[in-house]
Tab-separated table of C-alpha atoms in Angstrom:
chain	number	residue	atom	x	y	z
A	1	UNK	CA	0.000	0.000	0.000
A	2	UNK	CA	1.251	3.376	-1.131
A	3	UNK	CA	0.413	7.060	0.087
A	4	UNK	CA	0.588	10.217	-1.985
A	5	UNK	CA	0.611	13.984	-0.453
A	6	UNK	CA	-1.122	16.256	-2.730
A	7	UNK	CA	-1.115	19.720	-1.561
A	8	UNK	CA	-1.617	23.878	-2.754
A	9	UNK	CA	-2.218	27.030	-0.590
A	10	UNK	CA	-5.844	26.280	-0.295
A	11	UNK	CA	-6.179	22.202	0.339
A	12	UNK	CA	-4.161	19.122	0.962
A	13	UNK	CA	-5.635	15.458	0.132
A	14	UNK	CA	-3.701	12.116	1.057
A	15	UNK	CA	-4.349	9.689	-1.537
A	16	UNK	CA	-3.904	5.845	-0.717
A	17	UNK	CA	-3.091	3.254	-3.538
A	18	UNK	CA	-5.699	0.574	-1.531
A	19	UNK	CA	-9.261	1.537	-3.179
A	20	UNK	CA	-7.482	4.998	-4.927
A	21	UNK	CA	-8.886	6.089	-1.714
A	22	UNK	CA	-8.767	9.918	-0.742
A	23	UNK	CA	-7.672	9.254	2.727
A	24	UNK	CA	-7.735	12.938	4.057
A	25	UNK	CA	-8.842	16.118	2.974
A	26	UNK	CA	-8.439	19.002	4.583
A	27	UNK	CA	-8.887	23.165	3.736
A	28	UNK	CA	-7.117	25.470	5.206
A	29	UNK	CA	-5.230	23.168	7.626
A	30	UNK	CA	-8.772	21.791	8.956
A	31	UNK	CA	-9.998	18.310	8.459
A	32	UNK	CA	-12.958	18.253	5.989
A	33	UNK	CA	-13.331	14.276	5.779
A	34	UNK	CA	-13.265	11.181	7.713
A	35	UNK	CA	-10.011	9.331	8.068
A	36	UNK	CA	-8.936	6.378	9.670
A	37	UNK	CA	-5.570	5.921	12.280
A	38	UNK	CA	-3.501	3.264	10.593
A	39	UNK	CA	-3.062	2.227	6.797
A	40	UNK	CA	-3.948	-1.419	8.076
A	41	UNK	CA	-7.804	-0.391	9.068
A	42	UNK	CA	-8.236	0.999	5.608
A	43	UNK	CA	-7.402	-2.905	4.377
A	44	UNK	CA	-9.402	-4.626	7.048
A	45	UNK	CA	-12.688	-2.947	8.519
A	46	UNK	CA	-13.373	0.407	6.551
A	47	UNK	CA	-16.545	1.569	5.571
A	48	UNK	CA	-15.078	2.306	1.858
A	49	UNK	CA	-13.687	5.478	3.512
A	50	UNK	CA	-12.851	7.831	1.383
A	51	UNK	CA	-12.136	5.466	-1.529
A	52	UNK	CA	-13.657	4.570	-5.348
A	53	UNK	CA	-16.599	2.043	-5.036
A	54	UNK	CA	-16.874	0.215	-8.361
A	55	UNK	CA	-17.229	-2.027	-10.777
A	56	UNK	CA	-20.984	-1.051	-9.786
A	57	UNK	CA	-21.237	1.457	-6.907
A	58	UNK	CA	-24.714	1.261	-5.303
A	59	UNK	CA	-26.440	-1.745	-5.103
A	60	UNK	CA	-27.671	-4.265	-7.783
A	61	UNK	CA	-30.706	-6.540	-6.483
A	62	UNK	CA	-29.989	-10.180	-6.433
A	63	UNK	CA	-26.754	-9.554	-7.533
A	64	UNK	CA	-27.850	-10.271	-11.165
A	65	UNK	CA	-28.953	-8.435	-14.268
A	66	UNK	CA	-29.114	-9.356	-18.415
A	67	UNK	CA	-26.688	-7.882	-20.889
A	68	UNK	CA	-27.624	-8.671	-24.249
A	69	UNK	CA	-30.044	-11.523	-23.204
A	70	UNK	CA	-27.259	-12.849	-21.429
A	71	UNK	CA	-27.986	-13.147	-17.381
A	72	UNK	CA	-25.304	-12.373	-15.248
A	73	UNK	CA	-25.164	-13.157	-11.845
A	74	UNK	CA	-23.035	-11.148	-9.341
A	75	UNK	CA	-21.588	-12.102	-5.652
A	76	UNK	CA	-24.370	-11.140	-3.049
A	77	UNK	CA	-21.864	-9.559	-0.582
A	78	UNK	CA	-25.024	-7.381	1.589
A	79	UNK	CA	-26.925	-10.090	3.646
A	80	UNK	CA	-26.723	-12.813	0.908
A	81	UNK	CA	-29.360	-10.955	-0.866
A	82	UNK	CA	-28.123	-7.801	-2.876
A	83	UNK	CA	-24.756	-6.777	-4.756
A	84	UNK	CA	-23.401	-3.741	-2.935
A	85	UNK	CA	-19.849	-1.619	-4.523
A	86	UNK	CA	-18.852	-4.404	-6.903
A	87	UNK	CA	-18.975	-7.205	-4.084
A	88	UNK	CA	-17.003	-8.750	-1.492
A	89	UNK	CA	-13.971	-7.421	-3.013
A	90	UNK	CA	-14.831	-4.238	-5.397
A	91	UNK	CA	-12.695	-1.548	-6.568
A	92	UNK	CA	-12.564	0.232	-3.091
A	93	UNK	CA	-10.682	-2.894	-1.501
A	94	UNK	CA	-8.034	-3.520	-4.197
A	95	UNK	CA	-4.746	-2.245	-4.448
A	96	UNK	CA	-4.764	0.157	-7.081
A	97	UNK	CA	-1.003	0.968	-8.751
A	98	UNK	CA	0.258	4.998	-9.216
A	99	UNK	CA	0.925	5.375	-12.921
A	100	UNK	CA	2.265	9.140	-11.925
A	101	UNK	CA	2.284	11.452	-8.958
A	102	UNK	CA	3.457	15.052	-8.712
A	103	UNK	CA	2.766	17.343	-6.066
A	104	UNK	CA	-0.635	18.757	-6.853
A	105	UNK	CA	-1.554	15.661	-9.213
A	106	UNK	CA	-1.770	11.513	-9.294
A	107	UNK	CA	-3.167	8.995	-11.356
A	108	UNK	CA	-4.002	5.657	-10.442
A	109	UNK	CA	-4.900	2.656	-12.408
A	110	UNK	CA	-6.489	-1.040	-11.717
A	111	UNK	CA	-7.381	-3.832	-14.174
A	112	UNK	CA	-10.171	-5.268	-13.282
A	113	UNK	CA	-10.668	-8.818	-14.673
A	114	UNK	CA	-13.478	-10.757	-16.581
A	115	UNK	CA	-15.395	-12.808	-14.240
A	116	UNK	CA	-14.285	-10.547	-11.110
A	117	UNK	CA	-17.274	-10.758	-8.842
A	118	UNK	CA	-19.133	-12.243	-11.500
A	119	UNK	CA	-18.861	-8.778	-13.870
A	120	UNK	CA	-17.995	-9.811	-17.835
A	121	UNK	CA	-15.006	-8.805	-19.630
A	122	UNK	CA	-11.945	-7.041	-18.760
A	123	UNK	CA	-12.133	-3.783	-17.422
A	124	UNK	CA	-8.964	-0.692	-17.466
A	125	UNK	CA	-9.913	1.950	-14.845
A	126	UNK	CA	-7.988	4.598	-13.671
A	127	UNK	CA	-8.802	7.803	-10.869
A	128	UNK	CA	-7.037	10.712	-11.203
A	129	UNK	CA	-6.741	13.132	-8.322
A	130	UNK	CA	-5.874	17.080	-9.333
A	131	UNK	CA	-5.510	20.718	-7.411
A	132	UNK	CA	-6.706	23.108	-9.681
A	133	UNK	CA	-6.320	25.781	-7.188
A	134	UNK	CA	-9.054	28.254	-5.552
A	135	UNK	CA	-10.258	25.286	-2.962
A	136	UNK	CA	-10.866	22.461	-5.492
A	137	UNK	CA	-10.056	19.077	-5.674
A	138	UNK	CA	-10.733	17.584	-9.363
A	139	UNK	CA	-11.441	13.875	-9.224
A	140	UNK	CA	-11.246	12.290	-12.893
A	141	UNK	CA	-12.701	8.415	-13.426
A	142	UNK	CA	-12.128	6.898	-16.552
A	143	UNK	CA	-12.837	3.213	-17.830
A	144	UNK	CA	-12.449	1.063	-20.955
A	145	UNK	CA	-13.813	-2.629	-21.155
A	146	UNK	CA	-13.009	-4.805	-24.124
A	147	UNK	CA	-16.492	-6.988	-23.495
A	148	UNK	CA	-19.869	-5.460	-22.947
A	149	UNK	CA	-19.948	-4.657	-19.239
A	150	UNK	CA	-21.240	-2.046	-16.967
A	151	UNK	CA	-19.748	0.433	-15.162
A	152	UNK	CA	-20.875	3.141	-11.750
A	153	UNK	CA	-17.727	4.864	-10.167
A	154	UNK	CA	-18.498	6.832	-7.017
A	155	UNK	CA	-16.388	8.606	-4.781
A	156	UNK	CA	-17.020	7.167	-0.918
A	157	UNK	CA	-15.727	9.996	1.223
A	158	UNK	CA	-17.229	10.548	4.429
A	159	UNK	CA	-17.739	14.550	5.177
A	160	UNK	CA	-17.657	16.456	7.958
A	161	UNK	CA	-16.696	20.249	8.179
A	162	UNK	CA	-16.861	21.016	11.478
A	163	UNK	CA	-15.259	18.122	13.211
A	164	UNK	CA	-17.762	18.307	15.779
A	165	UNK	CA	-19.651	14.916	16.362
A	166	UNK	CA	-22.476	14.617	14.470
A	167	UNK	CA	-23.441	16.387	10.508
A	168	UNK	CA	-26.899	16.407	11.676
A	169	UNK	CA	-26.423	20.367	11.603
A	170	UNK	CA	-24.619	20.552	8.646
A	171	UNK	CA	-26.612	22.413	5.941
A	172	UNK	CA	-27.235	20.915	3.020
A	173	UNK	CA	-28.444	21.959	-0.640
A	174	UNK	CA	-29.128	18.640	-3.612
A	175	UNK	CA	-31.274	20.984	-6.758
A	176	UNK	CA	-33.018	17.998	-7.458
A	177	UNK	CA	-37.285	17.830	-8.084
A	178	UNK	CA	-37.060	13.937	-7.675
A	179	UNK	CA	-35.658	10.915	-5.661
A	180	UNK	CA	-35.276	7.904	-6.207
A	181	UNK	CA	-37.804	5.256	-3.145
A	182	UNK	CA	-36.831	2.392	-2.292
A	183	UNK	CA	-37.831	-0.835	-0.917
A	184	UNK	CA	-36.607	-2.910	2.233
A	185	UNK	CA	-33.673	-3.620	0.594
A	186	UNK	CA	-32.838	-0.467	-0.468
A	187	UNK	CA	-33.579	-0.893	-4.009
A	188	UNK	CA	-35.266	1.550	-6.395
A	189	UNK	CA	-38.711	0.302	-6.770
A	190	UNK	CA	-38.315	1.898	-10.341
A	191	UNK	CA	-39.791	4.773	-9.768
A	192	UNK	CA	-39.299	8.255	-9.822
A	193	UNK	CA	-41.022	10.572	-6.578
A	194	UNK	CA	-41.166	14.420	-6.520
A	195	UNK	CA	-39.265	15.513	-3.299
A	196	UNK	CA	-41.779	18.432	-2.920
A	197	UNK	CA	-43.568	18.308	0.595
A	198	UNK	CA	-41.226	15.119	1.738
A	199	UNK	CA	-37.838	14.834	3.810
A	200	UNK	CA	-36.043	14.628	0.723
A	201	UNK	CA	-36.557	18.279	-0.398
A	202	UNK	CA	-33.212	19.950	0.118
A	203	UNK	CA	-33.850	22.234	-3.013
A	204	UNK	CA	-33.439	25.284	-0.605
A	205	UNK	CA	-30.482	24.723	2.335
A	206	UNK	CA	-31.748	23.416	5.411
A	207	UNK	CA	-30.376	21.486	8.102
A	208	UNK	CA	-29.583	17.270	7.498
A	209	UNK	CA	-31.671	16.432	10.716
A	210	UNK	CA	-32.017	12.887	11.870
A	211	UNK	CA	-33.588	10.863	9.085
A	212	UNK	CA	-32.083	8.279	8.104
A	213	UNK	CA	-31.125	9.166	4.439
A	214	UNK	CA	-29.775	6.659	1.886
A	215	UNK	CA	-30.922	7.793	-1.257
A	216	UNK	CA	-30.388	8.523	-4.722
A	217	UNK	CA	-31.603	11.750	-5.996
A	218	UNK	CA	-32.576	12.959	-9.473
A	219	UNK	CA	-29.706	15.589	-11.658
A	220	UNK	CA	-30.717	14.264	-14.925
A	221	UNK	CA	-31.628	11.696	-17.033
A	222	UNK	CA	-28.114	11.612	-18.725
A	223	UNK	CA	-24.388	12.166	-17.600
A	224	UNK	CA	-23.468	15.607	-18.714
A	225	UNK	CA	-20.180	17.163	-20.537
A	226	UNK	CA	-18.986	19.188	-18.033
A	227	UNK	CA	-19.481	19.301	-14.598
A	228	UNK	CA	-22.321	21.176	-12.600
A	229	UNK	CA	-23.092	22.377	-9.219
A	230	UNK	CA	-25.355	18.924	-8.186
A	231	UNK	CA	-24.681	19.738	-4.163
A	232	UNK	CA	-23.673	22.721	-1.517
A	233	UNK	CA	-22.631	21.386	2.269
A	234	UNK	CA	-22.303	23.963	5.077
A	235	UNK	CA	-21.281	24.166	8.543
A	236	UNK	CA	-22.912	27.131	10.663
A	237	UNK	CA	-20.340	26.449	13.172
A	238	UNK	CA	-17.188	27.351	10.532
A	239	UNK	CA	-18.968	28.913	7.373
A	240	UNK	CA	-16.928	26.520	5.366
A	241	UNK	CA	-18.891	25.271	2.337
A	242	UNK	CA	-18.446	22.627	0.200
A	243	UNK	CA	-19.770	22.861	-3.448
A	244	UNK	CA	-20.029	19.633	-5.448
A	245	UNK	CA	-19.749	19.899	-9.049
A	246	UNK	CA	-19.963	16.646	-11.282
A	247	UNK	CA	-20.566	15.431	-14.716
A	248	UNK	CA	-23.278	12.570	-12.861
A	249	UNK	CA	-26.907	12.475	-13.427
A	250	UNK	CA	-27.104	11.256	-9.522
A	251	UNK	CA	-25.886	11.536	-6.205
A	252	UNK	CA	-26.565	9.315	-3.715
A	253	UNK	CA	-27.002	11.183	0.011
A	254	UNK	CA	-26.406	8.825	2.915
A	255	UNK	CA	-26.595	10.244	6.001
A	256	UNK	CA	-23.776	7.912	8.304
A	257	UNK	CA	-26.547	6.453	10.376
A	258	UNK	CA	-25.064	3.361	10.622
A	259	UNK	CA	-20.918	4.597	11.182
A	260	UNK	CA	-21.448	4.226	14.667
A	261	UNK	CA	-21.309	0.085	14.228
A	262	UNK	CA	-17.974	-0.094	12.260
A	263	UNK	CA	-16.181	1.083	15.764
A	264	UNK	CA	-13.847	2.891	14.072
A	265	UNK	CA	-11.875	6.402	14.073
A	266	UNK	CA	-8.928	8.567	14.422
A	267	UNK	CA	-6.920	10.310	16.855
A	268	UNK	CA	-8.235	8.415	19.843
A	269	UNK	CA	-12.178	9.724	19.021
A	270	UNK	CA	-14.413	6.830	17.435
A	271	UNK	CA	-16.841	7.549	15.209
A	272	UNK	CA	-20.248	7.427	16.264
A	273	UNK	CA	-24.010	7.518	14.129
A	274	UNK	CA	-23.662	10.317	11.687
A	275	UNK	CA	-20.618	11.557	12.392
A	276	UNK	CA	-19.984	12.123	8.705
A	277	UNK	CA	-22.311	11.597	5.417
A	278	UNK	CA	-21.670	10.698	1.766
A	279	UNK	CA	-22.485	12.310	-1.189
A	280	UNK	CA	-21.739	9.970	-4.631
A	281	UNK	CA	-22.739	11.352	-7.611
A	282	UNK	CA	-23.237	8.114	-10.128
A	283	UNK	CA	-25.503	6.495	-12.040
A	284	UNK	CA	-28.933	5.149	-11.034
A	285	UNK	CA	-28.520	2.646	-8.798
A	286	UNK	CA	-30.011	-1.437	-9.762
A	287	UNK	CA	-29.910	0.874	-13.252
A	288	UNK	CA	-29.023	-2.991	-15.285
A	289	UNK	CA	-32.461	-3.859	-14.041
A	290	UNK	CA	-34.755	-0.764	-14.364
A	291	UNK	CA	-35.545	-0.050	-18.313
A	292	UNK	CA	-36.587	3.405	-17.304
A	293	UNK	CA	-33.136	4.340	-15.754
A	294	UNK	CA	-30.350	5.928	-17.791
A	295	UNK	CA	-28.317	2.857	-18.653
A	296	UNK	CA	-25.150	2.059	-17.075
A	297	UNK	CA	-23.798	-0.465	-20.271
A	298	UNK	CA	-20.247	-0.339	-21.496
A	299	UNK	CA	-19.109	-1.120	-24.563
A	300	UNK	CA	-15.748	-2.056	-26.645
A	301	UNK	CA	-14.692	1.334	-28.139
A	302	UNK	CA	-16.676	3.792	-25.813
A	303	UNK	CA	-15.257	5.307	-23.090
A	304	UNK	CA	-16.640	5.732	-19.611
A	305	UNK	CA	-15.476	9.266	-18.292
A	306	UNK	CA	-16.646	10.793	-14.517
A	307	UNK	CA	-15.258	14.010	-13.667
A	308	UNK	CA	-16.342	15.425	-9.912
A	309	UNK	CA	-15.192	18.022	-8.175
A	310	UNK	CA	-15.212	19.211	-4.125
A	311	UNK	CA	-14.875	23.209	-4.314
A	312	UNK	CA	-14.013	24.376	-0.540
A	313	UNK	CA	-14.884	28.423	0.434
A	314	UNK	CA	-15.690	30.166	3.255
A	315	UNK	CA	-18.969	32.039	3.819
């Protein structure tokens, strides 16, 4: 395992070769994410902290979808019943290899091979982590296959711009008109739902709360060019605010409700319920098995391409 110090005036981000994870962020000399004590925890009990969930971020009921009338069953790593970041093993607990690393950029790569966790064809990822300056950190996901396949990268850090506790004060802004229910398993039931009048309105900033949030919610109905505003965090306590920008047409807001169990943390402090929260812009989760979803399919000769960004200021 292999750490890289990225750094500018503004931010500096530790970037581990196990899951291309970003294992500390911080603005300004303040912590901004989640991080764990000791390389060996990132290998043996983390929550995906911090690092790339893939081949499939989200979950995939049953495990199993059809590619070109061709059914394709996955490992069932969430209570033998759904497929959850690419499986037992996914892209967030490999060792990924630095192809380059300077001081305000590194690239990362990982070959992911047919038949791993069940997923068809060879697969050539590769994360690259950049300082743009003014506050930013520029996250870059890239994949080729050379089989049909499919492919949802997400970014798994675990926020927290206070350091204080809990998020649960944390202000929060997603400009989306729709989520995405779900079911006891936490699978899309295929529908979209209007968050107007519902917990899941956060079109306007307003405190997190206590709900227990694990959601997708509704940019588009396509990945875009260029990356957009799809996200604004804020702490009341610092009035530091975290804008997230990405190319994704959804982000997936879970809430930490269930960090408390992992009995992890850092510095002597362990993390309890909602000490930090996730936001993942991707693809629709279960997408394989919902026609009316944005499809998630790779092909020889296509390119997948993510580009996200977290842009740090103070109020």
């Amino acid at each position: 395992m292999r750490q890289v110090v990225l750094s500018d005036d503004a931010l500096s981000a530790d970037i581990l070769s196990f899951g291309a994870a970003l294992r500390s962020l911080s603005f300004e000399g303040r912590p901004m994410t989640l991080s764990l004590d000791t390389l060996s925890e990132y290998a043996e009990r983390s929550p995906h902290c911090g690092a790339v969930a893939g081949r499939f971020a989200n979950r995939i009921a049953h495990g199993r979808f059809a590619l070109d009338g061709k059914s394709c069953q996955l490992s069932r790593n969430e209570a033998g019943r759904t497929h959850l970041h690419g499986g037992f093993k996914g892209f967030g607990r490999r060792n990924w290899t630095f192809r380059d690393a300077g001081p305000q950029s590194a690239t990362l790569a990982y070959r992911s091979v047919d038949g791993e966790e069940g997923y068809p064809g060879n697969l050539e990822a590769l994360c690259t982590y950049s300082l743009p300056g003014q506050g930013r950190l520029r996250i870059l996901l890239e994949a080729t296959c050379d089989q049909p396949t499919i492919v949802n990268l997400a970014t798994h850090s675990y926020f927290n711009l206070d350091g204080s506790g809990t998020i649960v004060d944390h202000l929060l802004t997603i400009p989306a008109e729709a989520y995405l229910p779900v079911d006891a398993d936490r699978i899309p039931i295929g529908a979209q739902a209007s968050v107007t009048g519902t917990p899941f309105d956060f079109r306007r900033p307003r405190p997190i709360g206590d709900f227990a949030y694990d959601h997708a919610f509704v940019l588009s109905q396509q990945a875009t060019a260029e990356p957009r505003p799809v996200a604004r965090l804020e702490s009341p306590k610092t009035g530091i605010m975290l804008e997230i920008a990405s190319t994704e047409p959804a982000i997936q807001f879970y809430a930490g409700q269930m960090l408390g169990r992992a009995g992890l943390g850092a510095a002597g402090r362990i993390y309890g319920d909602r000490a930090g929260l996730c936001l993942e812009p991707q693809r629709f989760p279960d997408a394989p098995n919902q026609p009316g979803f944005p499809s998630a399919v790779l092909r020889p000769g296509e390119v997948y391409r993510q580009i996200t960004e977290y842009r740090f200021a103070r109020k």
